[in-house]
CSV table of C-alpha atoms and ligand atoms in Angstrom, one decimal:
chain,number,residue,atom,x,y,z
A,1,MET,CA,0.0,0.0,0.0
A,2,VAL,CA,1.3,3.5,-0.9
A,3,ASP,CA,1.7,5.6,2.2
A,4,ASP,CA,0.2,9.0,1.2
A,5,VAL,CA,2.1,11.5,3.3
A,6,SER,CA,-0.5,14.2,2.5
A,7,THR,CA,-2.7,12.7,5.2
A,8,ARG,CA,0.0,13.7,7.7
A,9,VAL,CA,1.0,17.0,6.1
A,10,VAL,CA,-0.5,20.0,8.0
A,11,VAL,CA,-1.1,23.2,6.1
A,12,THR,CA,-1.5,26.4,8.1
A,13,ALA,CA,-2.4,29.9,6.8
A,14,THR,CA,-1.0,33.1,8.4
A,15,ALA,CA,-2.2,36.5,7.3
A,16,GLY,CA,0.3,38.6,9.2
A,17,PRO,CA,4.1,38.7,8.8
A,18,LEU,CA,6.1,35.5,9.6
A,19,SER,CA,8.4,35.3,12.6
A,20,ALA,CA,12.1,35.8,11.9
A,21,THR,CA,12.7,32.1,12.5
A,22,THR,CA,9.9,30.9,10.2
A,23,ALA,CA,11.0,33.4,7.5
A,24,ASP,CA,14.5,32.0,7.7
A,25,ALA,CA,13.2,28.5,7.4
A,26,VAL,CA,11.3,29.5,4.2
A,27,ARG,CA,14.4,31.1,2.8
A,28,THR,CA,16.5,28.0,3.5
A,29,LEU,CA,13.8,25.8,1.9
A,30,ALA,CA,13.8,28.1,-1.2
A,31,GLN,CA,17.6,27.9,-1.4
A,32,ARG,CA,17.5,24.1,-1.2
A,33,ALA,CA,15.0,23.9,-4.0
A,34,ALA,CA,17.0,26.4,-6.1
A,35,ALA,CA,20.1,24.3,-5.7
A,36,VAL,CA,18.2,21.2,-7.0
A,37,ASP,CA,16.1,22.9,-9.7
A,38,GLY,CA,18.6,25.4,-11.0
A,39,VAL,CA,16.1,28.3,-10.6
A,40,ALA,CA,14.8,30.2,-7.5
A,41,PRO,CA,11.2,29.2,-6.7
A,42,LEU,CA,10.3,32.5,-5.0
A,43,SER,CA,10.8,35.8,-6.6
A,44,GLU,CA,11.9,39.1,-5.0
A,45,GLN,CA,8.4,40.3,-4.0
A,46,PRO,CA,7.4,37.3,-1.9
A,47,LEU,CA,10.8,37.2,-0.3
A,48,LEU,CA,10.4,40.9,0.7
A,49,TRP,CA,6.9,40.2,2.0
A,50,LEU,CA,7.9,37.3,4.4
A,51,THR,CA,8.2,39.7,7.3
A,52,ASP,CA,6.5,42.8,5.9
A,53,VAL,CA,3.7,43.9,8.3
A,54,GLU,CA,1.7,45.7,5.6
A,55,ALA,CA,2.0,43.2,2.8
A,56,PRO,CA,-1.3,41.9,1.5
A,57,ALA,CA,0.0,38.3,1.8
A,58,VAL,CA,-1.2,35.0,3.2
A,59,HIS,CA,1.5,32.6,4.0
A,60,LEU,CA,0.8,28.8,3.7
A,61,GLN,CA,3.2,26.5,5.6
A,62,ALA,CA,3.1,22.8,5.0
A,63,THR,CA,4.7,20.9,7.9
A,64,LEU,CA,5.4,17.3,8.5
A,65,ALA,CA,6.1,16.3,12.1
A,66,GLY,CA,6.7,19.9,12.8
A,67,SER,CA,9.3,20.5,10.0
A,68,LEU,CA,8.6,22.9,7.1
A,69,VAL,CA,8.3,20.8,3.9
A,70,GLY,CA,6.5,23.3,1.7
A,71,TYR,CA,5.6,26.9,1.5
A,72,ALA,CA,3.2,29.1,-0.6
A,73,GLN,CA,2.7,32.8,-0.5
A,74,LEU,CA,-0.6,34.3,-1.8
A,75,ASP,CA,-0.8,37.9,-2.9
A,76,THR,CA,-4.3,38.8,-1.8
A,77,GLY,CA,-4.1,42.5,-2.7
A,78,SER,CA,-6.5,42.3,-5.6
A,79,GLN,CA,-10.3,41.6,-5.6
A,80,THR,CA,-10.1,39.7,-8.9
A,81,ARG,CA,-7.0,37.5,-8.7
A,82,VAL,CA,-4.8,35.8,-6.1
A,83,LYS,CA,-1.3,35.3,-7.3
A,84,ALA,CA,0.7,32.5,-5.7
A,85,GLU,CA,4.2,31.2,-5.7
A,86,LEU,CA,4.8,27.8,-4.2
A,87,VAL,CA,7.7,25.5,-3.4
A,88,VAL,CA,8.1,22.0,-2.0
A,89,ASP,CA,11.2,20.7,-0.4
A,90,PRO,CA,13.0,18.5,-3.0
A,91,ALA,CA,13.3,15.7,-0.4
A,92,HIS,CA,9.5,15.7,0.0
A,93,ARG,CA,8.2,15.9,-3.6
A,94,ARG,CA,5.7,13.6,-5.2
A,95,THR,CA,4.1,12.9,-1.8
A,96,GLY,CA,1.1,15.2,-2.1
A,97,VAL,CA,2.6,18.3,-0.4
A,98,GLY,CA,2.2,20.5,-3.5
A,99,ARG,CA,-1.3,19.3,-4.0
A,100,ALA,CA,-2.2,20.0,-0.3
A,101,LEU,CA,-0.8,23.6,-0.6
A,102,LEU,CA,-2.7,24.2,-3.8
A,103,ALA,CA,-5.9,22.9,-2.3
A,104,ARG,CA,-5.5,25.4,0.6
A,105,ALA,CA,-4.6,28.2,-1.8
A,106,THR,CA,-7.8,27.5,-3.7
A,107,THR,CA,-9.8,27.7,-0.5
A,108,GLU,CA,-8.1,30.9,0.5
A,109,THR,CA,-8.8,32.4,-3.0
A,110,ARG,CA,-12.6,31.6,-2.7
A,111,VAL,CA,-12.8,33.8,0.4
A,112,VAL,CA,-13.7,36.6,-2.1
A,113,ASP,CA,-16.4,35.6,-4.6
A,114,GLY,CA,-15.4,35.3,-8.2
A,115,ARG,CA,-11.6,35.6,-7.5
A,116,GLU,CA,-9.3,33.4,-9.6
A,117,LEU,CA,-6.1,31.7,-8.6
A,118,ARG,CA,-2.9,32.2,-10.6
A,119,VAL,CA,0.3,30.4,-9.8
A,120,TRP,CA,3.8,31.4,-11.0
A,121,ALA,CA,6.3,28.7,-12.0
A,122,HIS,CA,9.8,30.1,-12.3
A,123,GLY,CA,11.9,28.5,-15.0
A,124,ASP,CA,9.0,26.6,-16.6
A,125,LEU,CA,10.2,23.3,-15.1
A,126,PRO,CA,8.8,20.0,-16.3
A,127,ALA,CA,7.6,19.1,-12.7
A,128,ALA,CA,5.7,22.4,-12.4
A,129,ARG,CA,4.1,21.9,-15.9
A,130,ALA,CA,3.0,18.3,-14.9
A,131,PHE,CA,1.8,19.5,-11.5
A,132,ALA,CA,-0.2,22.3,-13.0
A,133,LEU,CA,-1.7,20.0,-15.6
A,134,SER,CA,-2.6,17.4,-13.0
A,135,ALA,CA,-4.5,20.2,-11.2
A,136,GLY,CA,-6.3,21.3,-14.3
A,137,MET,CA,-4.5,24.6,-14.7
A,138,GLY,CA,-3.4,26.1,-18.0
A,139,VAL,CA,-0.8,28.7,-19.0
A,140,VAL,CA,-2.2,32.3,-18.9
A,141,ARG,CA,0.9,34.4,-19.0
A,142,GLU,CA,4.6,34.0,-19.9
A,143,LEU,CA,7.4,36.2,-18.7
A,144,LEU,CA,10.6,36.0,-20.8
A,145,GLN,CA,14.0,36.2,-19.3
A,146,MET,CA,16.4,37.8,-21.8
A,147,ARG,CA,20.2,37.9,-21.6
A,148,ILE,CA,23.0,39.9,-23.2
A,149,ASP,CA,26.7,39.3,-23.4
A,150,LEU,CA,28.1,42.7,-22.4
A,151,THR,CA,31.6,42.0,-23.7
A,152,ALA,CA,30.2,41.6,-27.3
A,153,ARG,CA,28.3,44.9,-27.2
A,154,PRO,CA,29.7,47.6,-29.4
A,155,SER,CA,30.3,50.8,-27.4
A,156,ARG,CA,28.2,53.6,-28.9
A,157,GLU,CA,27.0,56.9,-27.3
A,158,PRO,CA,23.3,56.6,-26.6
A,159,THR,CA,21.3,59.2,-28.7
A,160,LEU,CA,19.0,61.3,-26.6
A,161,PRO,CA,16.3,63.6,-28.1
A,162,PRO,CA,17.2,67.3,-28.1
A,163,GLY,CA,17.0,69.0,-24.7
A,164,VAL,CA,16.9,65.7,-22.8
A,165,THR,CA,19.4,65.3,-20.0
A,166,VAL,CA,20.5,62.4,-17.7
A,167,ARG,CA,21.2,62.3,-14.0
A,168,THR,CA,21.2,59.7,-11.2
A,169,PHE,CA,18.3,59.2,-8.8
A,170,ARG,CA,18.4,61.2,-5.5
A,171,PRO,CA,17.1,59.1,-2.6
A,172,GLY,CA,14.7,61.1,-0.4
A,173,ALA,CA,13.9,63.6,-3.2
A,174,ASP,CA,12.9,61.7,-6.4
A,175,GLU,CA,10.5,59.1,-5.0
A,176,ASP,CA,7.2,60.8,-5.7
A,177,ALA,CA,8.1,62.0,-9.2
A,178,TRP,CA,9.5,58.5,-10.1
A,179,ARG,CA,6.4,56.7,-8.8
A,180,ARG,CA,4.1,59.1,-10.7
A,181,VAL,CA,5.9,58.3,-14.0
A,182,ASN,CA,6.2,54.6,-13.2
A,183,SER,CA,2.5,54.2,-12.5
A,184,ARG,CA,1.7,56.1,-15.8
A,185,ALA,CA,4.2,54.0,-17.8
A,186,PHE,CA,2.9,50.7,-16.3
A,187,ALA,CA,-0.8,51.6,-15.9
A,188,HIS,CA,-1.7,48.2,-17.5
A,189,HIS,CA,1.0,46.1,-15.8
A,190,PRO,CA,-0.3,43.8,-13.1
A,191,GLU,CA,2.7,44.3,-10.7
A,192,GLN,CA,4.9,47.2,-11.7
A,193,GLY,CA,2.1,49.8,-12.0
A,194,ARG,CA,1.1,49.0,-8.4
A,195,MET,CA,4.5,49.8,-6.7
A,196,THR,CA,3.7,51.7,-3.5
A,197,SER,CA,6.0,54.1,-1.7
A,198,ALA,CA,6.6,51.3,0.9
A,199,ASP,CA,7.6,48.9,-1.9
A,200,LEU,CA,10.0,51.5,-3.3
A,201,HIS,CA,11.5,52.2,0.1
A,202,ALA,CA,11.9,48.5,0.8
A,203,ARG,CA,14.0,48.2,-2.4
A,204,GLU,CA,16.0,51.3,-1.5
A,205,ALA,CA,16.9,49.6,1.8
A,206,GLU,CA,18.2,46.5,0.0
A,207,ASP,CA,22.0,45.8,-0.1
A,208,TRP,CA,22.0,45.9,-3.9
A,209,PHE,CA,20.4,49.3,-4.2
A,210,ASP,CA,22.8,51.8,-5.9
A,211,PRO,CA,21.5,55.2,-7.0
A,212,GLN,CA,24.5,55.4,-9.5
A,213,GLY,CA,22.7,52.6,-11.4
A,214,PHE,CA,19.3,54.3,-11.3
A,215,LEU,CA,19.2,56.9,-14.1
A,216,LEU,CA,16.5,59.5,-14.8
A,217,VAL,CA,16.0,61.4,-18.1
A,218,GLU,CA,14.4,64.9,-17.9
A,219,ARG,CA,13.5,67.8,-20.1
A,220,ASP,CA,13.1,71.3,-18.6
A,221,GLY,CA,13.2,69.7,-15.2
A,222,LYS,CA,10.3,67.3,-16.0
A,223,LEU,CA,10.9,63.6,-15.5
A,224,LEU,CA,10.3,61.7,-18.7
A,225,GLY,CA,11.6,58.2,-17.9
A,226,SER,CA,14.1,56.1,-16.1
A,227,VAL,CA,16.2,53.0,-16.1
A,228,TRP,CA,16.9,51.2,-12.9
A,229,THR,CA,19.6,48.5,-12.8
A,230,LYS,CA,20.5,45.9,-10.3
A,231,VAL,CA,23.6,43.7,-9.7
A,232,HIS,CA,23.0,40.1,-8.7
A,233,PRO,CA,25.8,38.5,-6.6
A,234,ALA,CA,27.7,35.5,-8.0
A,235,GLY,CA,25.6,32.3,-7.6
A,236,GLU,CA,22.2,33.8,-8.3
A,237,HIS,CA,22.3,33.7,-12.1
A,238,GLY,CA,25.4,31.7,-12.7
A,239,PRO,CA,29.0,31.7,-11.3
A,240,GLU,CA,29.7,35.4,-12.0
A,241,ARG,CA,27.9,38.6,-10.9
A,242,VAL,CA,25.1,39.4,-13.4
A,243,GLY,CA,23.5,42.8,-14.0
A,244,GLU,CA,19.8,43.4,-14.6
A,245,ILE,CA,17.9,46.0,-16.4
A,246,TYR,CA,15.4,46.0,-13.5
A,247,VAL,CA,12.8,48.6,-14.6
A,248,VAL,CA,12.7,50.8,-17.7
A,249,GLY,CA,9.8,53.1,-17.9
A,250,VAL,CA,8.9,56.1,-20.2
A,251,ASP,CA,6.0,58.4,-19.5
A,252,PRO,CA,3.2,57.8,-22.1
A,253,ASP,CA,3.6,61.5,-23.2
A,254,ALA,CA,7.2,60.9,-24.1
A,255,GLN,CA,6.9,57.5,-25.7
A,256,GLY,CA,7.9,57.1,-29.4
A,257,LEU,CA,10.9,59.5,-29.1
A,258,GLY,CA,13.5,56.7,-28.8
A,259,LEU,CA,13.9,57.1,-25.0
A,260,GLY,CA,13.3,53.4,-24.3
A,261,ARG,CA,16.2,52.4,-26.6
A,262,ALA,CA,18.4,55.2,-25.1
A,263,LEU,CA,17.6,54.3,-21.5
A,264,THR,CA,18.3,50.6,-22.2
A,265,ALA,CA,21.7,51.6,-23.6
A,266,LEU,CA,22.4,53.9,-20.6
A,267,GLY,CA,21.6,51.0,-18.2
A,268,LEU,CA,23.8,48.6,-20.1
A,269,ASP,CA,26.7,51.1,-20.2
A,270,HIS,CA,26.5,51.5,-16.4
A,271,LEU,CA,26.5,47.7,-15.9
A,272,THR,CA,29.5,47.4,-18.2
A,273,THR,CA,31.3,50.3,-16.4
A,274,VAL,CA,31.0,48.5,-13.1
A,275,GLY,CA,32.8,45.5,-14.6
A,276,LEU,CA,30.0,43.1,-15.4
A,277,THR,CA,30.1,40.8,-18.4
A,278,ALA,CA,26.4,39.8,-18.7
A,279,ALA,CA,23.0,41.2,-18.0
A,280,ILE,CA,19.4,39.9,-17.9
A,281,LEU,CA,15.9,41.4,-17.9
A,282,TYR,CA,12.4,40.1,-17.6
A,283,THR,CA,9.6,41.1,-19.9
A,284,ASP,CA,6.1,39.8,-20.8
A,285,ALA,CA,6.4,37.6,-23.9
A,286,ASP,CA,3.4,39.3,-25.5
A,287,ASN,CA,4.9,42.8,-25.0
A,288,THR,CA,6.1,42.9,-28.6
A,289,VAL,CA,7.4,46.5,-28.4
A,290,ALA,CA,9.6,45.7,-25.4
A,291,VAL,CA,10.8,42.4,-26.8
A,292,HIS,CA,11.7,44.1,-30.1
A,293,THR,CA,13.6,47.0,-28.3
A,294,TYR,CA,15.6,44.5,-26.2
A,295,GLU,CA,16.4,42.2,-29.2
A,296,ARG,CA,17.7,45.3,-31.1
A,297,ALA,CA,19.9,46.1,-28.1
A,298,GLY,CA,21.4,42.6,-28.4
A,299,PHE,CA,19.4,40.6,-25.8
A,300,VAL,CA,18.4,37.0,-26.6
A,301,ARG,CA,15.7,34.8,-25.0
A,302,ALA,CA,17.2,32.8,-22.2
A,303,GLY,CA,14.3,31.3,-20.3
A,304,ALA,CA,10.7,31.8,-19.2
A,305,ASP,CA,8.5,32.0,-16.1
A,306,VAL,CA,5.0,30.7,-16.7
A,307,MET,CA,1.8,31.7,-14.9
A,308,PHE,CA,-0.8,29.0,-14.6
A,309,GLY,CA,-4.5,29.7,-14.1
A,310,LEU,CA,-7.6,27.7,-13.7
A,311,ASP,CA,-9.0,28.6,-17.2
A,312,THR,CA,-7.9,25.6,-19.2
A,313,LYS,CA,-10.3,25.9,-22.0
A,314,SER,CA,-8.3,28.5,-23.9
A,315,SER,CA,-4.8,28.1,-25.4
A,316,PRO,CA,-2.2,30.6,-24.1
A,317,ARG,CA,-2.7,32.8,-27.2
A,318,ASP,CA,-6.4,33.0,-26.8
A,319,VAL,CA,-6.3,34.1,-23.2
A,320,THR,CA,-6.7,37.8,-22.5
A,321,MET,CA,-3.5,38.6,-20.7
A,322,GLY,CA,-4.7,41.5,-18.7
A,323,ILE,CA,-1.4,43.4,-19.0
B,401,COA,C1,5.9,21.7,-8.7
B,401,COA,C2,6.0,21.3,-7.2
B,401,COA,C3,5.4,22.4,-6.4
B,401,COA,C4,5.2,20.0,-7.0
B,401,COA,O1,5.2,19.7,-5.7
B,401,COA,P1,5.0,18.1,-5.1
B,401,COA,O2,4.7,18.2,-3.7
B,401,COA,O3,6.1,17.3,-5.7
B,401,COA,O4,3.6,17.7,-5.9
B,401,COA,P2,2.6,16.6,-5.5
B,401,COA,O5,3.3,15.5,-4.9
B,401,COA,O6,1.4,17.2,-4.7
B,401,COA,O7,2.1,16.1,-7.0
B,401,COA,C5,0.8,16.2,-7.4
B,401,COA,C6,0.8,15.7,-8.9
B,401,COA,O8,1.5,16.6,-9.7
B,401,COA,C7,2.2,15.9,-10.8
B,401,COA,N1,3.6,16.0,-10.6
B,401,COA,C8,4.3,16.6,-9.6
B,401,COA,N2,5.6,16.6,-9.9
B,401,COA,C9,5.8,15.9,-11.0
B,401,COA,C10,7.0,15.4,-11.7
B,401,COA,N3,8.2,15.7,-11.4
B,401,COA,N4,6.8,14.7,-12.9
B,401,COA,C11,5.5,14.4,-13.3
B,401,COA,N5,4.4,14.7,-12.6
B,401,COA,C12,4.6,15.5,-11.5
B,401,COA,C13,1.7,14.4,-10.6
B,401,COA,O9,0.5,14.3,-11.3
B,401,COA,C14,1.4,14.4,-9.1
B,401,COA,O10,0.6,13.4,-8.7
B,401,COA,P3,1.2,11.9,-8.5
B,401,COA,O11,2.5,12.1,-7.6
B,401,COA,O12,0.1,11.2,-7.8
B,401,COA,O13,1.5,11.4,-9.8
B,401,COA,C15,7.5,21.0,-6.8
B,401,COA,O14,8.1,20.2,-7.8
B,401,COA,C16,8.3,22.3,-6.6
B,401,COA,O15,8.4,22.8,-5.5
B,401,COA,N6,8.9,22.8,-7.8
B,401,COA,C17,9.7,24.0,-7.7
B,401,COA,C18,8.9,25.2,-7.5
B,401,COA,C19,7.8,25.4,-8.6
B,401,COA,O16,8.0,25.1,-9.8
B,401,COA,N7,6.6,26.0,-8.3
B,401,COA,C20,5.6,26.3,-9.2
B,401,COA,C21,4.5,25.2,-9.1
B,401,COA,S1,3.2,25.6,-10.4
């Protein structure tokens, strides 16, 4: 007889922040999974939300005899969708832990009528595909990871439209103006357009934050757009440090002037100057303008994160992406 561990797995839901000890246990679990899968199962936002008092998050902990064997975080900040990321300890897979977490995530989602559950799978791993399929979920969104070899990039002065100047972000002074342009630039984006001032301050407090790599373009003192870069330590995206074009945004009134291209080039110039040899970025696969801009800058497709949803009737192309 097969011993179904799920009968002994306990899933608990916590609406507030996790204790420092539990948050550490989640980080360790995520690191163990990343070492086995070759990709981190939890992205930056859920990691920042583990201990965030104000985060609209529900934490699901799956424990077996008191030890954490699985974790899921639900973003409950929207009335229409709950977004989840979930991970099961590699030593406890194929024993029903994932299914138990997903069942609880479904129950938590139904707390608000008509809300749908969406689950991110980073790296589009075969296990995640099989798992989602077995739960009757289909692909509803695809996020591309693109990569560029900075050593093969020809050095060229970025061309800025007349009157446009560049300067670095000033912490404590530029937050409001940056958030205004960011929310206008990403009005239809499910995550980026929602960045609150608490989200921005949390990122400014991170070790990687460097205003020298956060560049603003202005005309007549008015902010038109920005490029924010990030440096990942060795081990996160390969053996070497890797740069990231973290956010590029241009105000809708200034779009079509070539600023997106110029900002991407400025960001890559900065990452090259600080000694990096490769950079990555993430973009929605159906954002053809962005994908085209990055391909022209020399980026190539290197991987994908896939979002699964419960609407299985439509193929990915038929589904309204909502972004
Ligand atoms: C995907 C993941 C959460 C599955 O967790 P799990 O606890 O192993 O899943 P379960 O044991 O509950 O499996 C439920 C069903 O999913 C399918 N499944 C899960 N892993 C599978 C695999 N490696 N190959 C084939 N089918 C698989 C099976 O149908 C399975 O039922 P079965 O074991 O009775 O055949 C786990 O592999 C993981 O943490 N991966 C890294 C993080 C990730 O990708 N998260 C996103 C999930 S959408």
